[in-house]
């Protein structure tokens, strides 16, 4: 074993960074044996130097992240600061000064991953980012490496723990969205500002990253259709139950049937209770991958938290260090396919639509005609009377999303339709 240690610069020492530092210390011997050389912290960049960080030598702490990232003796820079800047500048500078980079920064990768990959390529470094998607659950490496010889057609998953917790509570207790969010906040799952989670931005960033790797195509955050779960009501959940379904916030990345384009989207959807994703409870994440040769694979586990995220970072750190030691490189960006990303309107899906209608002759026929006029075929219809009016619950067969949403607009214009109470996509069959 080489005795001269490999040096690591840790940028950020919050929930994830402090776990990375702790595991590097407590597992130092094992890490050295696995890498083939000892690995040690060269410095830890923080915003608040006065805060006590157990297990971190205060002599290593600095507020000058830029100077640490460009130190010539650093082999690997670990970026766990998050956000676009200064993370992008620091990572680029690390590559320029000869380091490899391990990052957990999903926002930056989804927004501008190509800049990072290009800097890695230009300067001969590695860019690893397992921790950016679903923390400890191996997804990036299986897609980039294990399935590199296969053809992935679909990635379907629950990639946000906070929203899964909220929907699970709504499903199991009958609580409304606000009450379930309050519980998620009290238990520390939801942040004080839960926007990134509940509006689907976090899941959309992960979808962009997964779609990019799965389809060898650059997919950016803006390419991902996004709907959060703030409009999901207790009535939607009850309606899903009556259909033998539950509601999940899904990230879905698909190759079109003709193979010429891809789509990526995040939205709430009903899935049948028999689907493996329906059994994913609390704040757990799970992702289904469907490929030509492997068939269906499912990855499941904790998708957030300091230690699970640090586990993914450490795995990447070992890989980057091994490569440094052997003068080798890990996989670079693979975007050769350059498939166009189609808009949501072209996605083929199914709708569950709940209508508040007048209960009189011809209403059902009028509603059915509206579907037919837009080329949307009805799968099931259920009617329930309510004081002279009626609830009509229609589930469609698969149709382009644009046709389905045009149908809903036309239904809203019908005099006999008093209101469209809920619309939800149905997936997983
Ligand atoms: N806030 C995310 C979640 C974890 O709830 O899953 C970080 O991506």
Short mmCIF file of C-alpha atoms and ligand atoms in Angstrom, two decimals:
data_model
loop_
_atom_site.label_atom_id
_atom_site.label_comp_id
_atom_site.label_asym_id
_atom_site.label_seq_id
_atom_site.Cartn_x
_atom_site.Cartn_y
_atom_site.Cartn_z
CA UNK A 1 0.00 0.00 0.00
CA UNK A 2 1.19 3.51 -0.77
CA UNK A 3 2.01 5.39 2.43
CA UNK A 4 1.68 8.93 1.08
CA UNK A 5 -1.95 9.88 1.67
CA UNK A 6 -4.42 11.07 -0.93
CA UNK A 7 -5.76 14.48 0.06
CA UNK A 8 -9.38 15.49 0.16
CA UNK A 9 -10.83 19.00 0.35
CA UNK A 10 -14.28 19.06 1.91
CA UNK A 11 -16.38 22.03 0.82
CA UNK A 12 -19.25 22.31 3.28
CA UNK A 13 -19.58 20.77 6.71
CA UNK A 14 -23.31 20.73 7.41
CA UNK A 15 -25.52 17.68 7.87
CA UNK A 16 -23.84 15.74 5.05
CA UNK A 17 -20.29 17.15 5.24
CA UNK A 18 -19.94 16.44 8.96
CA UNK A 19 -20.99 12.81 8.35
CA UNK A 20 -18.44 12.54 5.53
CA UNK A 21 -15.71 13.84 7.87
CA UNK A 22 -16.83 11.50 10.66
CA UNK A 23 -16.84 8.38 8.46
CA UNK A 24 -13.48 9.32 6.92
CA UNK A 25 -12.04 9.32 10.43
CA UNK A 26 -13.80 6.29 11.90
CA UNK A 27 -13.31 4.13 8.78
CA UNK A 28 -9.86 5.44 7.91
CA UNK A 29 -8.15 2.04 7.95
CA UNK A 30 -10.82 0.33 5.87
CA UNK A 31 -10.89 3.17 3.37
CA UNK A 32 -7.10 3.02 3.04
CA UNK A 33 -7.23 -0.74 2.45
CA UNK A 34 -9.96 -0.40 -0.16
CA UNK A 35 -8.27 2.47 -1.98
CA UNK A 36 -4.69 1.27 -1.68
CA UNK A 37 -3.47 4.42 0.09
CA UNK A 38 -4.47 6.39 3.15
CA UNK A 39 -6.90 9.22 2.53
CA UNK A 40 -6.94 12.34 4.66
CA UNK A 41 -8.68 15.69 4.87
CA UNK A 42 -6.58 18.57 3.55
CA UNK A 43 -9.11 21.18 4.67
CA UNK A 44 -12.74 21.80 5.44
CA UNK A 45 -14.38 24.93 4.07
CA UNK A 46 -17.24 26.30 6.16
CA UNK A 47 -19.25 29.50 6.42
CA UNK A 48 -19.24 29.68 10.23
CA UNK A 49 -15.76 28.75 11.52
CA UNK A 50 -16.67 29.22 15.20
CA UNK A 51 -19.14 26.36 15.27
CA UNK A 52 -17.74 23.25 16.99
CA UNK A 53 -17.58 20.29 14.60
CA UNK A 54 -16.99 17.07 16.45
CA UNK A 55 -14.30 14.94 14.84
CA UNK A 56 -13.00 17.77 12.63
CA UNK A 57 -9.56 19.13 13.48
CA UNK A 58 -10.10 22.91 13.95
CA UNK A 59 -6.73 23.49 12.25
CA UNK A 60 -8.25 22.20 8.99
CA UNK A 61 -11.20 24.58 9.05
CA UNK A 62 -11.17 27.54 6.67
CA UNK A 63 -13.66 30.04 5.32
CA UNK A 64 -11.72 30.35 2.07
CA UNK A 65 -13.38 27.64 -0.03
CA UNK A 66 -11.91 29.05 -3.25
CA UNK A 67 -8.32 28.73 -1.99
CA UNK A 68 -8.98 25.20 -0.72
CA UNK A 69 -10.55 24.06 -4.02
CA UNK A 70 -7.51 25.21 -6.02
CA UNK A 71 -4.80 23.76 -3.77
CA UNK A 72 -2.39 21.82 -5.97
CA UNK A 73 -1.87 19.08 -3.37
CA UNK A 74 -5.59 18.20 -3.24
CA UNK A 75 -6.54 15.02 -5.12
CA UNK A 76 -10.31 15.07 -4.66
CA UNK A 77 -12.68 17.92 -3.86
CA UNK A 78 -15.94 16.93 -2.18
CA UNK A 79 -18.62 19.58 -2.71
CA UNK A 80 -21.57 19.40 -0.32
CA UNK A 81 -22.44 23.10 -0.18
CA UNK A 82 -25.35 22.87 -2.62
CA UNK A 83 -26.88 25.61 -4.80
CA UNK A 84 -25.57 26.99 -8.08
CA UNK A 85 -22.95 29.47 -6.91
CA UNK A 86 -20.32 29.41 -5.56
CA UNK A 87 -20.50 25.62 -6.05
CA UNK A 88 -20.13 25.84 -9.88
CA UNK A 89 -17.09 28.15 -9.65
CA UNK A 90 -15.48 25.98 -6.97
CA UNK A 91 -15.98 22.73 -8.88
CA UNK A 92 -14.68 24.23 -12.12
CA UNK A 93 -11.65 25.61 -10.31
CA UNK A 94 -11.00 22.23 -8.67
CA UNK A 95 -10.86 20.58 -12.10
CA UNK A 96 -8.61 23.35 -13.45
CA UNK A 97 -6.17 22.64 -10.63
CA UNK A 98 -6.03 18.92 -11.25
CA UNK A 99 -8.50 17.48 -8.75
CA UNK A 100 -11.39 15.10 -9.27
CA UNK A 101 -14.76 16.08 -7.83
CA UNK A 102 -17.44 14.30 -5.84
CA UNK A 103 -20.64 16.29 -5.47
CA UNK A 104 -24.13 15.88 -4.04
CA UNK A 105 -25.36 18.98 -5.86
CA UNK A 106 -28.53 17.97 -7.74
CA UNK A 107 -29.59 21.54 -8.46
CA UNK A 108 -26.32 22.37 -10.19
CA UNK A 109 -26.15 19.09 -12.12
CA UNK A 110 -29.73 19.47 -13.34
CA UNK A 111 -29.27 23.12 -14.28
CA UNK A 112 -25.79 23.02 -15.79
CA UNK A 113 -24.30 19.54 -15.58
CA UNK A 114 -22.68 19.97 -18.99
CA UNK A 115 -20.37 22.73 -17.71
CA UNK A 116 -19.13 20.41 -14.95
CA UNK A 117 -18.71 17.44 -17.29
CA UNK A 118 -16.87 19.56 -19.84
CA UNK A 119 -14.49 20.88 -17.18
CA UNK A 120 -13.85 17.32 -15.97
CA UNK A 121 -13.15 16.17 -19.53
CA UNK A 122 -10.90 19.10 -20.37
CA UNK A 123 -8.70 18.66 -17.31
CA UNK A 124 -8.78 14.86 -17.09
CA UNK A 125 -10.64 14.63 -13.77
CA UNK A 126 -13.50 12.47 -12.57
CA UNK A 127 -16.96 13.80 -11.76
CA UNK A 128 -18.96 11.55 -9.45
CA UNK A 129 -22.43 12.40 -8.10
CA UNK A 130 -24.20 9.36 -6.67
CA UNK A 131 -25.38 11.42 -3.70
CA UNK A 132 -27.27 13.86 -5.93
CA UNK A 133 -30.12 11.40 -6.49
CA UNK A 134 -31.81 9.54 -3.65
CA UNK A 135 -28.82 9.61 -1.27
CA UNK A 136 -27.57 6.12 -0.43
CA UNK A 137 -29.66 4.30 -3.02
CA UNK A 138 -27.32 3.27 -5.83
CA UNK A 139 -28.85 4.70 -9.00
CA UNK A 140 -26.28 6.84 -10.76
CA UNK A 141 -23.60 4.14 -10.78
CA UNK A 142 -25.97 1.34 -11.91
CA UNK A 143 -27.24 3.53 -14.74
CA UNK A 144 -23.82 4.87 -15.75
CA UNK A 145 -21.89 1.63 -15.38
CA UNK A 146 -23.84 -1.56 -14.62
CA UNK A 147 -26.45 -0.91 -17.33
CA UNK A 148 -24.03 0.73 -19.78
CA UNK A 149 -24.43 -2.24 -22.13
CA UNK A 150 -28.22 -2.35 -21.94
CA UNK A 151 -30.92 -0.03 -23.31
CA UNK A 152 -32.95 1.71 -20.62
CA UNK A 153 -36.50 2.54 -21.68
CA UNK A 154 -38.09 3.85 -18.52
CA UNK A 155 -37.21 5.15 -15.08
CA UNK A 156 -40.19 5.47 -12.75
CA UNK A 157 -39.75 6.40 -9.16
CA UNK A 158 -40.43 8.09 -5.88
CA UNK A 159 -37.40 10.32 -5.46
CA UNK A 160 -38.57 12.74 -2.78
CA UNK A 161 -39.00 11.50 0.76
CA UNK A 162 -40.80 14.54 2.15
CA UNK A 163 -43.65 14.33 -0.33
CA UNK A 164 -43.88 10.57 0.01
CA UNK A 165 -44.23 11.03 3.76
CA UNK A 166 -47.01 13.60 3.24
CA UNK A 167 -48.93 11.42 0.77
CA UNK A 168 -48.46 8.34 2.95
CA UNK A 169 -49.95 10.20 5.93
CA UNK A 170 -52.86 11.47 3.83
CA UNK A 171 -53.48 7.92 2.66
CA UNK A 172 -53.18 6.19 6.02
CA UNK A 173 -54.92 8.76 8.26
CA UNK A 174 -57.28 10.59 5.90
CA UNK A 175 -55.53 13.86 6.79
CA UNK A 176 -55.62 16.81 4.40
CA UNK A 177 -52.49 18.15 2.73
CA UNK A 178 -51.94 20.96 5.28
CA UNK A 179 -52.20 18.67 8.28
CA UNK A 180 -49.84 16.09 6.75
CA UNK A 181 -47.34 18.85 5.85
CA UNK A 182 -47.45 20.11 9.45
CA UNK A 183 -46.60 16.62 10.67
CA UNK A 184 -43.75 16.31 8.16
CA UNK A 185 -42.40 19.66 9.39
CA UNK A 186 -42.71 18.69 13.07
CA UNK A 187 -40.81 15.45 12.41
CA UNK A 188 -38.04 17.29 10.56
CA UNK A 189 -38.79 15.83 7.10
CA UNK A 190 -40.05 19.06 5.58
CA UNK A 191 -37.92 22.20 5.64
CA UNK A 192 -39.19 25.50 7.07
CA UNK A 193 -39.72 26.51 3.43
CA UNK A 194 -40.98 23.28 1.85
CA UNK A 195 -41.37 24.74 -1.67
CA UNK A 196 -38.57 22.73 -3.31
CA UNK A 197 -40.09 19.47 -2.14
CA UNK A 198 -43.85 20.08 -2.34
CA UNK A 199 -43.76 21.90 -5.67
CA UNK A 200 -41.70 19.09 -7.19
CA UNK A 201 -38.49 21.05 -7.93
CA UNK A 202 -36.29 18.62 -5.98
CA UNK A 203 -37.80 15.60 -7.74
CA UNK A 204 -37.60 17.36 -11.12
CA UNK A 205 -33.85 17.97 -10.67
CA UNK A 206 -33.37 14.28 -9.90
CA UNK A 207 -35.51 13.33 -12.91
CA UNK A 208 -33.33 15.49 -15.17
CA UNK A 209 -30.18 13.78 -13.90
CA UNK A 210 -31.64 10.26 -14.19
CA UNK A 211 -33.07 10.88 -17.66
CA UNK A 212 -29.76 12.28 -18.87
CA UNK A 213 -27.82 9.22 -17.77
CA UNK A 214 -30.48 6.69 -18.74
CA UNK A 215 -30.96 7.99 -22.27
CA UNK A 216 -27.41 9.28 -23.00
CA UNK A 217 -28.90 12.68 -23.71
CA UNK A 218 -28.57 16.06 -22.04
CA UNK A 219 -31.74 16.72 -20.08
CA UNK A 220 -32.00 19.95 -18.10
CA UNK A 221 -34.33 20.97 -15.32
CA UNK A 222 -36.31 23.13 -17.78
CA UNK A 223 -36.99 20.05 -19.91
CA UNK A 224 -38.81 18.34 -17.04
CA UNK A 225 -42.57 18.85 -16.78
CA UNK A 226 -43.37 19.53 -13.12
CA UNK A 227 -46.44 19.56 -10.92
CA UNK A 228 -46.23 19.47 -7.13
CA UNK A 229 -48.67 17.93 -4.69
CA UNK A 230 -50.17 21.03 -3.09
CA UNK A 231 -53.46 20.49 -4.96
CA UNK A 232 -53.85 16.85 -3.94
CA UNK A 233 -56.90 16.67 -1.67
CA UNK A 234 -58.21 14.13 0.81
CA UNK A 235 -60.99 13.55 -1.75
CA UNK A 236 -58.40 12.61 -4.41
CA UNK A 237 -56.85 10.09 -2.04
CA UNK A 238 -60.29 8.65 -1.18
CA UNK A 239 -61.14 8.42 -4.87
CA UNK A 240 -57.85 6.62 -5.54
CA UNK A 241 -58.69 4.15 -2.78
CA UNK A 242 -62.07 3.40 -4.34
CA UNK A 243 -60.20 2.51 -7.53
CA UNK A 244 -57.79 0.22 -5.66
CA UNK A 245 -55.02 2.80 -6.05
CA UNK A 246 -52.89 5.14 -3.98
CA UNK A 247 -51.40 8.52 -4.89
CA UNK A 248 -47.64 9.04 -5.22
CA UNK A 249 -45.52 11.91 -6.49
CA UNK A 250 -43.71 10.19 -9.36
CA UNK A 251 -40.68 11.07 -11.42
CA UNK A 252 -41.09 9.40 -14.82
CA UNK A 253 -38.46 9.37 -17.56
CA UNK A 254 -39.43 7.53 -20.72
CA UNK A 255 -38.11 6.74 -24.14
CA UNK A 256 -40.86 7.17 -26.76
CA UNK A 257 -42.21 3.97 -28.32
CA UNK A 258 -40.46 4.81 -31.62
CA UNK A 259 -37.21 5.42 -29.71
CA UNK A 260 -36.74 8.84 -31.34
CA UNK A 261 -37.38 11.07 -28.34
CA UNK A 262 -37.60 11.03 -24.55
CA UNK A 263 -39.73 12.70 -21.89
CA UNK A 264 -39.20 13.54 -18.23
CA UNK A 265 -41.93 14.58 -15.84
CA UNK A 266 -42.83 14.88 -12.17
CA UNK A 267 -46.43 14.93 -10.98
CA UNK A 268 -48.80 13.20 -8.56
CA UNK A 269 -50.34 10.07 -10.01
CA UNK A 270 -52.59 7.23 -8.96
CA UNK A 271 -50.92 3.84 -9.03
CA UNK A 272 -52.54 0.46 -8.32
CA UNK A 273 -52.06 -0.89 -4.80
CA UNK A 274 -50.47 -4.00 -6.34
CA UNK A 275 -47.65 -1.94 -7.88
CA UNK A 276 -44.39 -2.23 -5.89
CA UNK A 277 -44.13 1.58 -5.64
CA UNK A 278 -47.50 1.68 -3.83
CA UNK A 279 -45.92 -0.09 -0.86
CA UNK A 280 -43.19 2.53 -0.45
CA UNK A 281 -44.15 4.16 2.83
CA UNK A 282 -43.04 7.08 4.99
CA UNK A 283 -40.04 9.01 3.67
CA UNK A 284 -38.50 6.15 1.70
CA UNK A 285 -37.56 6.42 -1.96
CA UNK A 286 -37.79 3.73 -4.64
CA UNK A 287 -36.99 3.72 -8.32
CA UNK A 288 -38.00 1.25 -11.04
CA UNK A 289 -35.74 0.93 -14.04
CA UNK A 290 -36.93 -0.92 -17.12
CA UNK A 291 -34.44 -1.95 -19.77
CA UNK A 292 -34.36 -4.20 -22.82
CA UNK A 293 -32.17 -6.96 -21.45
CA UNK A 294 -32.36 -6.64 -17.66
CA UNK A 295 -36.14 -6.24 -17.57
CA UNK A 296 -37.44 -4.56 -14.42
CA UNK A 297 -35.10 -3.53 -11.61
CA UNK A 298 -36.14 -1.82 -8.41
CA UNK A 299 -33.92 0.24 -6.12
CA UNK A 300 -35.23 1.08 -2.66
CA UNK A 301 -34.02 2.78 0.50
CA UNK A 302 -33.57 6.03 2.42
CA UNK A 303 -33.32 8.86 -0.09
CA UNK A 304 -32.20 11.61 2.25
CA UNK A 305 -30.42 12.33 5.52
CA UNK A 306 -26.84 13.04 6.58
CA UNK A 307 -25.49 9.51 6.94
CA UNK A 308 -27.23 7.94 3.90
CA UNK A 309 -26.08 10.84 1.70
CA UNK A 310 -22.55 10.58 3.15
CA UNK A 311 -22.57 6.85 2.31
CA UNK A 312 -23.02 7.73 -1.37
CA UNK A 313 -20.36 10.46 -1.17
CA UNK A 314 -17.88 8.05 0.42
CA UNK A 315 -18.51 5.43 -2.26
CA UNK A 316 -17.71 8.03 -4.90
CA UNK A 317 -14.69 9.22 -2.96
CA UNK A 318 -13.26 5.69 -2.91
CA UNK A 319 -13.79 5.40 -6.68
CA UNK A 320 -12.20 8.79 -7.39
CA UNK A 321 -9.23 8.01 -5.12
CA UNK A 322 -8.66 4.60 -6.73
CA UNK A 323 -8.60 6.23 -10.14
CA UNK A 324 -6.14 8.89 -8.97
CA UNK A 325 -3.88 6.20 -7.60
CA UNK A 326 -4.02 4.11 -10.77
CA UNK A 327 -3.81 7.01 -13.20
CA UNK A 328 -7.22 5.93 -14.51
CA UNK A 329 -10.50 7.73 -15.12
CA UNK A 330 -14.08 6.87 -14.33
CA UNK A 331 -16.93 7.28 -16.82
CA UNK A 332 -17.36 10.71 -18.35
CA UNK A 333 -20.56 12.27 -19.64
CA UNK A 334 -22.40 10.11 -22.15
CA UNK A 335 -24.74 12.33 -24.15
CA UNK A 336 -24.02 10.97 -27.63
CA UNK A 337 -27.64 10.00 -28.34
CA UNK A 338 -28.82 13.64 -28.22
CA UNK A 339 -32.46 12.63 -28.34
CA UNK A 340 -34.97 15.49 -28.33
CA UNK A 341 -36.95 15.91 -25.12
CA UNK A 342 -40.64 16.04 -26.05
CA UNK A 343 -43.12 18.32 -24.29
CA UNK A 344 -45.69 16.99 -21.82
CA UNK A 345 -48.45 17.21 -24.41
CA UNK A 346 -46.88 14.29 -26.29
CA UNK A 347 -46.68 12.01 -23.24
CA UNK A 348 -49.14 9.14 -23.48
CA UNK A 349 -50.89 8.66 -20.16
CA UNK A 350 -54.29 8.04 -18.55
CA UNK A 351 -56.50 10.43 -16.59
CA UNK A 352 -58.82 9.97 -13.65
CA UNK A 353 -61.35 12.83 -13.79
CA UNK A 354 -63.97 13.59 -11.18
CA UNK A 355 -66.85 15.78 -12.41
CA UNK A 356 -69.66 17.49 -10.55
CA UNK A 357 -72.59 17.23 -13.00
CA UNK A 358 -76.34 17.81 -13.20
CA UNK A 359 -78.23 14.51 -12.78
CA UNK A 360 -80.56 14.65 -15.79
CA UNK A 361 -81.08 12.81 -19.08
CA UNK A 362 -78.35 13.17 -21.68
CA UNK A 363 -75.57 14.37 -19.37
CA UNK A 364 -73.60 11.15 -19.53
CA UNK A 365 -73.95 11.09 -23.33
CA UNK A 366 -72.74 14.70 -23.56
CA UNK A 367 -69.72 13.96 -21.39
CA UNK A 368 -68.91 10.80 -23.38
CA UNK A 369 -69.22 12.73 -26.66
CA UNK A 370 -66.74 15.32 -25.42
CA UNK A 371 -64.18 12.58 -24.77
CA UNK A 372 -64.85 11.03 -28.18
CA UNK A 373 -64.49 14.38 -29.95
CA UNK A 374 -60.96 14.67 -28.59
CA UNK A 375 -60.03 11.11 -29.53
CA UNK A 376 -59.92 9.97 -25.90
CA UNK A 377 -61.31 6.55 -25.14
CA UNK A 378 -63.08 5.97 -21.80
CA UNK A 379 -62.09 2.96 -19.73
CA UNK A 380 -64.55 3.17 -16.80
CA UNK A 381 -67.32 5.51 -15.59
CA UNK A 382 -68.76 5.58 -12.11
CA UNK A 383 -71.69 7.74 -11.06
CA UNK A 384 -72.79 8.62 -7.56
CA UNK A 385 -75.90 10.72 -6.85
CA UNK A 386 -75.74 13.81 -4.64
CA UNK A 387 -78.86 15.94 -3.94
CA UNK A 388 -80.16 16.19 -7.51
CA UNK A 389 -76.64 16.45 -8.89
CA UNK A 390 -74.15 13.64 -9.38
CA UNK A 391 -70.46 12.85 -9.20
CA UNK A 392 -69.13 11.32 -12.35
CA UNK A 393 -65.75 9.65 -12.14
CA UNK A 394 -64.21 8.86 -15.52
CA UNK A 395 -61.00 6.90 -16.06
CA UNK A 396 -59.61 7.03 -19.57
CA UNK A 397 -57.53 4.70 -21.67
CA UNK A 398 -54.09 5.96 -22.70
CA UNK A 399 -54.02 9.10 -24.81
CA UNK A 400 -51.65 12.00 -25.45
CA UNK A 401 -51.64 14.39 -22.51
CA UNK A 402 -52.56 17.29 -24.83
CA UNK A 403 -55.75 15.47 -25.90
CA UNK A 404 -56.61 14.70 -22.29
CA UNK A 405 -56.15 18.26 -21.12
CA UNK A 406 -58.12 19.60 -24.12
CA UNK A 407 -60.92 17.22 -23.13
CA UNK A 408 -60.92 18.60 -19.60
CA UNK A 409 -61.09 22.18 -20.93
CA UNK A 410 -64.08 21.24 -23.12
CA UNK A 411 -65.78 19.52 -20.18
CA UNK A 412 -65.42 22.69 -18.12
CA UNK A 413 -67.37 24.54 -20.84
CA UNK A 414 -70.34 22.17 -20.75
CA UNK A 415 -73.38 23.72 -19.12
CA UNK A 416 -74.23 20.45 -17.39
CA UNK A 417 -70.78 20.15 -15.83
CA UNK A 418 -70.84 22.24 -12.66
CA UNK A 419 -67.19 21.69 -11.95
CA UNK A 420 -64.14 19.52 -12.51
CA UNK A 421 -63.41 18.39 -8.96
CA UNK A 422 -60.16 16.62 -9.62
CA UNK A 423 -57.88 15.45 -12.39
CA UNK A 424 -55.10 13.01 -11.80
CA UNK A 425 -52.94 10.90 -14.04
CA UNK A 426 -52.99 7.12 -13.62
CA UNK A 427 -49.68 5.29 -13.97
CA UNK A 428 -48.06 1.98 -13.26
CA UNK A 429 -50.11 -0.52 -15.21
N1 LIG B 1 -35.63 16.99 0.49
C1 LIG B 1 -35.38 15.76 -0.19
C2 LIG B 1 -36.41 14.73 0.18
C3 LIG B 1 -34.03 15.18 0.10
O1 LIG B 1 -37.34 15.01 0.94
O2 LIG B 1 -36.33 13.61 -0.32
C4 LIG B 1 -32.93 15.89 -0.62
O3 LIG B 1 -33.08 15.75 -2.00
#
